[in-house]
XYZ file of C-alpha atoms in Angstrom:
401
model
C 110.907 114.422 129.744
C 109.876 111.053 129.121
C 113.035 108.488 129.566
C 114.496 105.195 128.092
C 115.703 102.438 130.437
C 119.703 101.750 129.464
C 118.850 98.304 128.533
C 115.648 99.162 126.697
C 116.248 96.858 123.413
C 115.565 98.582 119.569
C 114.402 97.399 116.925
C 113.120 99.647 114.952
C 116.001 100.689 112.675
C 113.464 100.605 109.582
C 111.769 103.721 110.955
C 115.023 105.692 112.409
C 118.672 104.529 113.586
C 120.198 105.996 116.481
C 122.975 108.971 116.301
C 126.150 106.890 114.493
C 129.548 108.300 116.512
C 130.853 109.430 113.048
C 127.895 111.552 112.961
C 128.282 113.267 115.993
C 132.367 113.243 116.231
C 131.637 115.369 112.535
C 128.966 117.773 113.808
C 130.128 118.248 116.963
C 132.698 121.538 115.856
C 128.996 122.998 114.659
C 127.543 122.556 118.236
C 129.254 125.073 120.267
C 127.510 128.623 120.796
C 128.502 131.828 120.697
C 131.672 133.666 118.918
C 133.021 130.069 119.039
C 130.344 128.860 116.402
C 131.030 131.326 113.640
C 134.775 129.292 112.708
C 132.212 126.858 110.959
C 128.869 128.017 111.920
C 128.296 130.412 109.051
C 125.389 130.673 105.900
C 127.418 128.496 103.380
C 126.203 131.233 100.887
C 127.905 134.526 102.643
C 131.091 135.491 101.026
C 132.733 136.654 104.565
C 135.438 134.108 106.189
C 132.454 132.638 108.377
C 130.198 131.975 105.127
C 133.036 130.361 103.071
C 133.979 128.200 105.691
C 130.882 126.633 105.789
C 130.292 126.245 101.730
C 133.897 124.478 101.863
C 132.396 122.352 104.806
C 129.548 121.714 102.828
C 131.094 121.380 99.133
C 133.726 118.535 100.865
C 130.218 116.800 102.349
C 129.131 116.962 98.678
C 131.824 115.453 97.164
C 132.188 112.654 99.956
C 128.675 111.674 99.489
C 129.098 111.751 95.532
C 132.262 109.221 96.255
C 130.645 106.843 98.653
C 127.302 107.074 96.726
C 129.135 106.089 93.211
C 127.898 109.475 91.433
C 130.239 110.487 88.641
C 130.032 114.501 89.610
C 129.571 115.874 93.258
C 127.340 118.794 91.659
C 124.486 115.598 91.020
C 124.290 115.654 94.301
C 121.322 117.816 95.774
C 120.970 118.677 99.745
C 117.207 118.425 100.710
C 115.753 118.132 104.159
C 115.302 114.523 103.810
C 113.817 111.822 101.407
C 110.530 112.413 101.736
C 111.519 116.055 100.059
C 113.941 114.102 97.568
C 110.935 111.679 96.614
C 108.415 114.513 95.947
C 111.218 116.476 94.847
C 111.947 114.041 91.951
C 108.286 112.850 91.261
C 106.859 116.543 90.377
C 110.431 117.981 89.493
C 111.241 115.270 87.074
C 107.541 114.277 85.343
C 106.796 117.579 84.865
C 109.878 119.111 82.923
C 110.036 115.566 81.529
C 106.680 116.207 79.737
C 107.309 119.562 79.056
C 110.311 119.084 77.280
C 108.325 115.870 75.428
C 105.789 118.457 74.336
C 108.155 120.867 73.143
C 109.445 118.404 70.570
C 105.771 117.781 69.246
C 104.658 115.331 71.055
C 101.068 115.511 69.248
C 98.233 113.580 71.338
C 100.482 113.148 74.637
C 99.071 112.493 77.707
C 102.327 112.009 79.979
C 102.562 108.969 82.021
C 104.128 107.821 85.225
C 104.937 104.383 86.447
C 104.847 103.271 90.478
C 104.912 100.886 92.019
C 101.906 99.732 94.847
C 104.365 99.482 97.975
C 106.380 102.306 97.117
C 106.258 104.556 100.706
C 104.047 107.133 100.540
C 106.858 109.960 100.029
C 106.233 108.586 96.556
C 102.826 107.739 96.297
C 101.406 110.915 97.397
C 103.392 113.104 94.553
C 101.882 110.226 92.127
C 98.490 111.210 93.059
C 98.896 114.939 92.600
C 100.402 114.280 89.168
C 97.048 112.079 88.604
C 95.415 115.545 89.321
C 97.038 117.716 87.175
C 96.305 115.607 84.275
C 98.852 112.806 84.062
C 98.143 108.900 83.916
C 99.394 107.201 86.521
C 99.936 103.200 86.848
C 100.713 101.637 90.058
C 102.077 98.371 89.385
C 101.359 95.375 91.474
C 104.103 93.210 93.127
C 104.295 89.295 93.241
C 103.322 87.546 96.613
C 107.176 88.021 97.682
C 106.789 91.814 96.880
C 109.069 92.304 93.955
C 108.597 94.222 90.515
C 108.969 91.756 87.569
C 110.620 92.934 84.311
C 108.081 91.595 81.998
C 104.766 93.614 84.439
C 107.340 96.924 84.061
C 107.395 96.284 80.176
C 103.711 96.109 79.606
C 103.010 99.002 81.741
C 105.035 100.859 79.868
C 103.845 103.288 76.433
C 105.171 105.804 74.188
C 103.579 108.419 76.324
C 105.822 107.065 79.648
C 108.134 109.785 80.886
C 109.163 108.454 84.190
C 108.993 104.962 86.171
C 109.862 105.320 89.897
C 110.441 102.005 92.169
C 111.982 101.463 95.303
C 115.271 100.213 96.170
C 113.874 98.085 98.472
C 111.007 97.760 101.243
C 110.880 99.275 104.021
C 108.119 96.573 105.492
C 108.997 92.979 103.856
C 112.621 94.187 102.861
C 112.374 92.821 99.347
C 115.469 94.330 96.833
C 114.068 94.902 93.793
C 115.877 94.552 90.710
C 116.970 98.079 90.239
C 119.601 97.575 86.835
C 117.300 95.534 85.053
C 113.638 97.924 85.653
C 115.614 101.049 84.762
C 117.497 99.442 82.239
C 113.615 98.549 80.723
C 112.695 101.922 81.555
C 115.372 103.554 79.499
C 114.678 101.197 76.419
C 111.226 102.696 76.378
C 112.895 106.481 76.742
C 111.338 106.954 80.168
C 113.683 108.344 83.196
C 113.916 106.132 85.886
C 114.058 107.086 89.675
C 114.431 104.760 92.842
C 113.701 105.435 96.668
C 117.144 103.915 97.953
C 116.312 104.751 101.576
C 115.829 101.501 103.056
C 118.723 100.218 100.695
C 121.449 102.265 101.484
C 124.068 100.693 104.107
C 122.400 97.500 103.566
C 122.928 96.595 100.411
C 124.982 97.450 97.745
C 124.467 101.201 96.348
C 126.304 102.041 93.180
C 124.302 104.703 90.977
C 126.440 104.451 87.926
C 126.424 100.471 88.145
C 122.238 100.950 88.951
C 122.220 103.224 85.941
C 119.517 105.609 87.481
C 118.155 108.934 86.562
C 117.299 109.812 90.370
C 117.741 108.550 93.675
C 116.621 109.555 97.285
C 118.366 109.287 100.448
C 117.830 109.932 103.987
C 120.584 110.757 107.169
C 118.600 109.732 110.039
C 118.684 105.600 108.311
C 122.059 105.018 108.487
C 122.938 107.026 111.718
C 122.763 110.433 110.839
C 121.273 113.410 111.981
C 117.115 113.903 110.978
C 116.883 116.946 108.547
C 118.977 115.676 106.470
C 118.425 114.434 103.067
C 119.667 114.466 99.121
C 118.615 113.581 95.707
C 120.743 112.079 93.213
C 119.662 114.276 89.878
C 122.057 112.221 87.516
C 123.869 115.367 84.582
C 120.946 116.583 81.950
C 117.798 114.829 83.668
C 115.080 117.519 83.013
C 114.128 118.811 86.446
C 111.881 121.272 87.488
C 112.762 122.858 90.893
C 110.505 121.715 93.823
C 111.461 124.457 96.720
C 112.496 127.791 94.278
C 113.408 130.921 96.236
C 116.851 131.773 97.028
C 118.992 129.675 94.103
C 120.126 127.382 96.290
C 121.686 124.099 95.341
C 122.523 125.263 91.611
C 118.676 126.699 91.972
C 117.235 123.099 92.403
C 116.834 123.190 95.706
C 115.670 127.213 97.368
C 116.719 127.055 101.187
C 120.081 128.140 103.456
C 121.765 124.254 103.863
C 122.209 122.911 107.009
C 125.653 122.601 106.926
C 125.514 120.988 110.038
C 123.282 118.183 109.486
C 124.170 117.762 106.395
C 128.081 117.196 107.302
C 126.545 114.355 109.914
C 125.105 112.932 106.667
C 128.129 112.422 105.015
C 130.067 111.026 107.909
C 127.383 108.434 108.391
C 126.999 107.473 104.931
C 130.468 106.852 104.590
C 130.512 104.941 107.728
C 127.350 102.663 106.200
C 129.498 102.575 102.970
C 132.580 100.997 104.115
C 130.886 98.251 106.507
C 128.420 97.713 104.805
C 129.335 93.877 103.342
C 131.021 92.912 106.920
C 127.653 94.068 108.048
C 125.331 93.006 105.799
C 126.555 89.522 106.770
C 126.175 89.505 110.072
C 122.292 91.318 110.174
C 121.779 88.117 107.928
C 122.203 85.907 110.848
C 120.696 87.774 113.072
C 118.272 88.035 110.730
C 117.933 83.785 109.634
C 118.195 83.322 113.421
C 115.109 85.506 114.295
C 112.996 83.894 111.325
C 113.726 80.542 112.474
C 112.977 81.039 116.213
C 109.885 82.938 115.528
C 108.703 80.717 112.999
C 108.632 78.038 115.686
C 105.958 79.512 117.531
C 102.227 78.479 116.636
C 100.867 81.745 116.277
C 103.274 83.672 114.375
C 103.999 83.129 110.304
C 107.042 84.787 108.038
C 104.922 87.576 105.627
C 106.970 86.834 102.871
C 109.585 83.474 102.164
C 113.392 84.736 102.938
C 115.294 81.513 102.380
C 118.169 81.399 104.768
C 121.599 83.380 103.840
C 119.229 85.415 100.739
C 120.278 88.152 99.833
C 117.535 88.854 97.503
C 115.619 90.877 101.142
C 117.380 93.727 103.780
C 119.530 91.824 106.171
C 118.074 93.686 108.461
C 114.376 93.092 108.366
C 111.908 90.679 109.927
C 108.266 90.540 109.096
C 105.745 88.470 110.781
C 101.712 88.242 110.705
C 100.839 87.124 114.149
C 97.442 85.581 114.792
C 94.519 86.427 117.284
C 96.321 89.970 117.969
C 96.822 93.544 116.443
C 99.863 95.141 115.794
C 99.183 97.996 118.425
C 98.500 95.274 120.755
C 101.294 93.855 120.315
C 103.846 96.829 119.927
C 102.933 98.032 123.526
C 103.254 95.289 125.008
C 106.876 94.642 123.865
C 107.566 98.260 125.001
C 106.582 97.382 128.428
C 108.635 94.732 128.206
C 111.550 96.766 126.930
C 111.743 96.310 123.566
C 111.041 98.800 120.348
C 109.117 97.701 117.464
C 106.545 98.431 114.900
C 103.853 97.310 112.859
C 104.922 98.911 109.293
C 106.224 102.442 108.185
C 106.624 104.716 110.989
C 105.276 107.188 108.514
C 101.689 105.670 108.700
C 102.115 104.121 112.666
C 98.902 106.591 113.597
C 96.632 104.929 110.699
C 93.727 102.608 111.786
C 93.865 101.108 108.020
C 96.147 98.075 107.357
C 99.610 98.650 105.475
C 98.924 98.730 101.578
C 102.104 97.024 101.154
C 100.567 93.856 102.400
C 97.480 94.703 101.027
C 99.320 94.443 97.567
C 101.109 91.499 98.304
C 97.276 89.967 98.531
C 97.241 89.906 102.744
C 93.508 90.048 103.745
C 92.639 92.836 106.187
C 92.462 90.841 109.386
C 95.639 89.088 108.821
C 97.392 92.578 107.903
C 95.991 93.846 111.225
C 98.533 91.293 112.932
C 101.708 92.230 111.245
C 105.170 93.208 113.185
C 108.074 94.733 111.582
C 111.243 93.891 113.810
C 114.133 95.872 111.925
C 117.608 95.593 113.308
C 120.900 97.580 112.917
C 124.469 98.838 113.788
C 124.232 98.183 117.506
C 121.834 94.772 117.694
C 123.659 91.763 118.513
C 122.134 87.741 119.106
C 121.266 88.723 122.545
C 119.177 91.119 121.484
C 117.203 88.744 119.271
C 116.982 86.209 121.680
C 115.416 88.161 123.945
C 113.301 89.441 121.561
C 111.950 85.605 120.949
C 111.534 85.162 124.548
C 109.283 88.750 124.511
C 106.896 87.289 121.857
C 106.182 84.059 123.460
C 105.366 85.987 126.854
C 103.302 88.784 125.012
C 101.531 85.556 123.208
C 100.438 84.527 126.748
C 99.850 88.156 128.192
C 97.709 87.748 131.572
């Protein structure tokens, strides 16, 4: 098995963060085997003492979650396997009983549309496309050069025939917040359901779904220090929904599938970890963040992707994105990991793609220049060391021998 030097630097919290201790002080009852495992290691839908044990271990996950999350009812929350399930989850669940409930009213000449946006992660974008196929339109809305959604481009893409607008919380690449209170609150004047991708978001910036006023909302474990596997979608009280995974009732019958009680208690522990330091360390990933702009920006070869003024709050704390000339992102990536440090060039989702990110793309980056681009994303356990270093490693893998 391959191994990890002890001082091996990483920053690549964008694509996963490492195992929280919350996490694995919560799941660690669920990791014993044997006769030992069945005081919480039971199917949370058996009615023996094993089985309830785990459905009140994974009810009190539920309502935690709800809590930190700013749901009004636990039972909006819905356990998936992660977000990329939640995203396609509410995309097809939501659009389609969304239009069928549009027709049953008498809609007339309806052709039901969806609204996305062009650097939403593909978790999203892929769902769009399959609703293009069974006979939806399907607008994917450009971003300014800074990559966020303005109110007045939401407002003309929307018609009468709109039944659900999805953008993201915020990017996982350039780590621009969008506006999320103001699109959905333009959504919902136009009578289309809004949801939002909060993956990137959550335990860096503010996440409040009653104050964000959303229909839908998809989080991950495995970003903010929990276990992977893990997942849920915020289905806000009455939003049509059509179940995604059907089978076994599960999940109120909107999500088919035993729980993993286990991963899924992980979850909670680490989102309410992320919750409750998240200002005290939003602020201080901000100057990491500032610090790492400014000493990278000093080098010749190496430009800021998008403008984050210093202290702004209007991109992730946590994310640094640079277009470096003369080399490609691949290039570059392995030769930080030789030198110990972990980055990446974009979404870990699309790392194996030869075809630049179309998040720069739509933020107008030609080809060659999107070829160059590094994603340095930091998290719980980076400190100013770290990004010194880090500014040290690009200067040497500028002038690689």
């Amino acid at each position: 098995m391959a191994s990890v030097p002890n001082d091996y630097v990483y920053l690549d919290y964008a694509a996963t963060a490492p195992l929280c201790e919350e996490a694995a002080e919560a799941m660690a009852p669920y990791q014993v085997p044997g006769r030992a495992n069945l005081a919480v290691g039971g199917n949370a839908n058996s009615l023996h003492g094993p089985g309830r044990a785990a459905f009140a271990a994974l009810e009190e996950a539920r309502r935690s979650i709800a809590r930190d999350l700013g749901a009004r009812r636990p039972d909006e929350i819905v356990f998936t396997s992660g977000a990329t399930e939640a995203d396609d989850a509410a995309l097809l669940g939501i659009a389609q009983a969304a239009a069928d409930e549009r027709r049953r009213r008498g809609a007339g000449d309806f052709v039901p549309h969806v609204v996305v946006t062009a650097v939403e992660h593909d978790a999203v974008l892929a769902p769009a496309k399959r609703l293009e196929s069974q006979g939806f339109r399907v607008t994917r809305l450009a971003p300014n050069r800074q990559g966020f959604i303005e109110e007045r481009a939401l407002e003309a893409a929307l018609d009468a025939d709109t039944v659900l607008v999805s953008v993201q919380a915020a990017n996982s690449e350039v780590g621009s917040i969008q506006p999320i209170a103001d699109l959905a609150r333009v959504a919902h004047d136009h009578a289309a359901l809004f949801h939002t991708d909060a993956v990137q978001a959550l335990g860096k910036a503010r996440v409040n779904l009653q104050e964000l006023d959303v229909d839908a909302a998809s989080f991950s474990a495995h970003k903010v220090g929990g276990p992977k596997g893990a997942g849920a979608l915020y289905l806000r009280a009455r939003t049509p929904f059509h179940a995604y995974a059907i089978g076994g009732g599960q999940e109120g019958g909107r999500r088919s599938g035993t729980q993993n009680v286990a991963g899924i208690v992980g979850f909670a522990a680490a989102v309410h970890a992320a919750t409750a330091m998240q200002e005290a360390e939003a602020a201080r990933l901000r100057v990491l963040r500032d610090r790492l702009y400014e000493r990278l920006g000093a080098i010749d070869a190496v430009e800021a992707t998008v403008d984050v003024a210093p202290g702004s709050e209007d991109f992730l704390p946590n994310i640094v994105h640079v277009l470096v000339d003369g080399l490609e992102s691949e290039t570059l990536i392995l030769r930080f990991d030789m030198q110990g440090f972990g980055v990446s060039g974009g979404s870990a989702c699309s790392s194996h793609s030869l075809e630049p990110s179309h998040v720069l793309r739509s933020l107008g980056i030609d080809a060659d220049r999107a070829h160059g681009a590094l994603r340095i994303s930091m998290g719980r356990y980076t400190d100013e060391a770290d990004v010194e270093a880090f500014a040290v490693a690009m200067e040497k893998s500028l002038n690689w021998n």
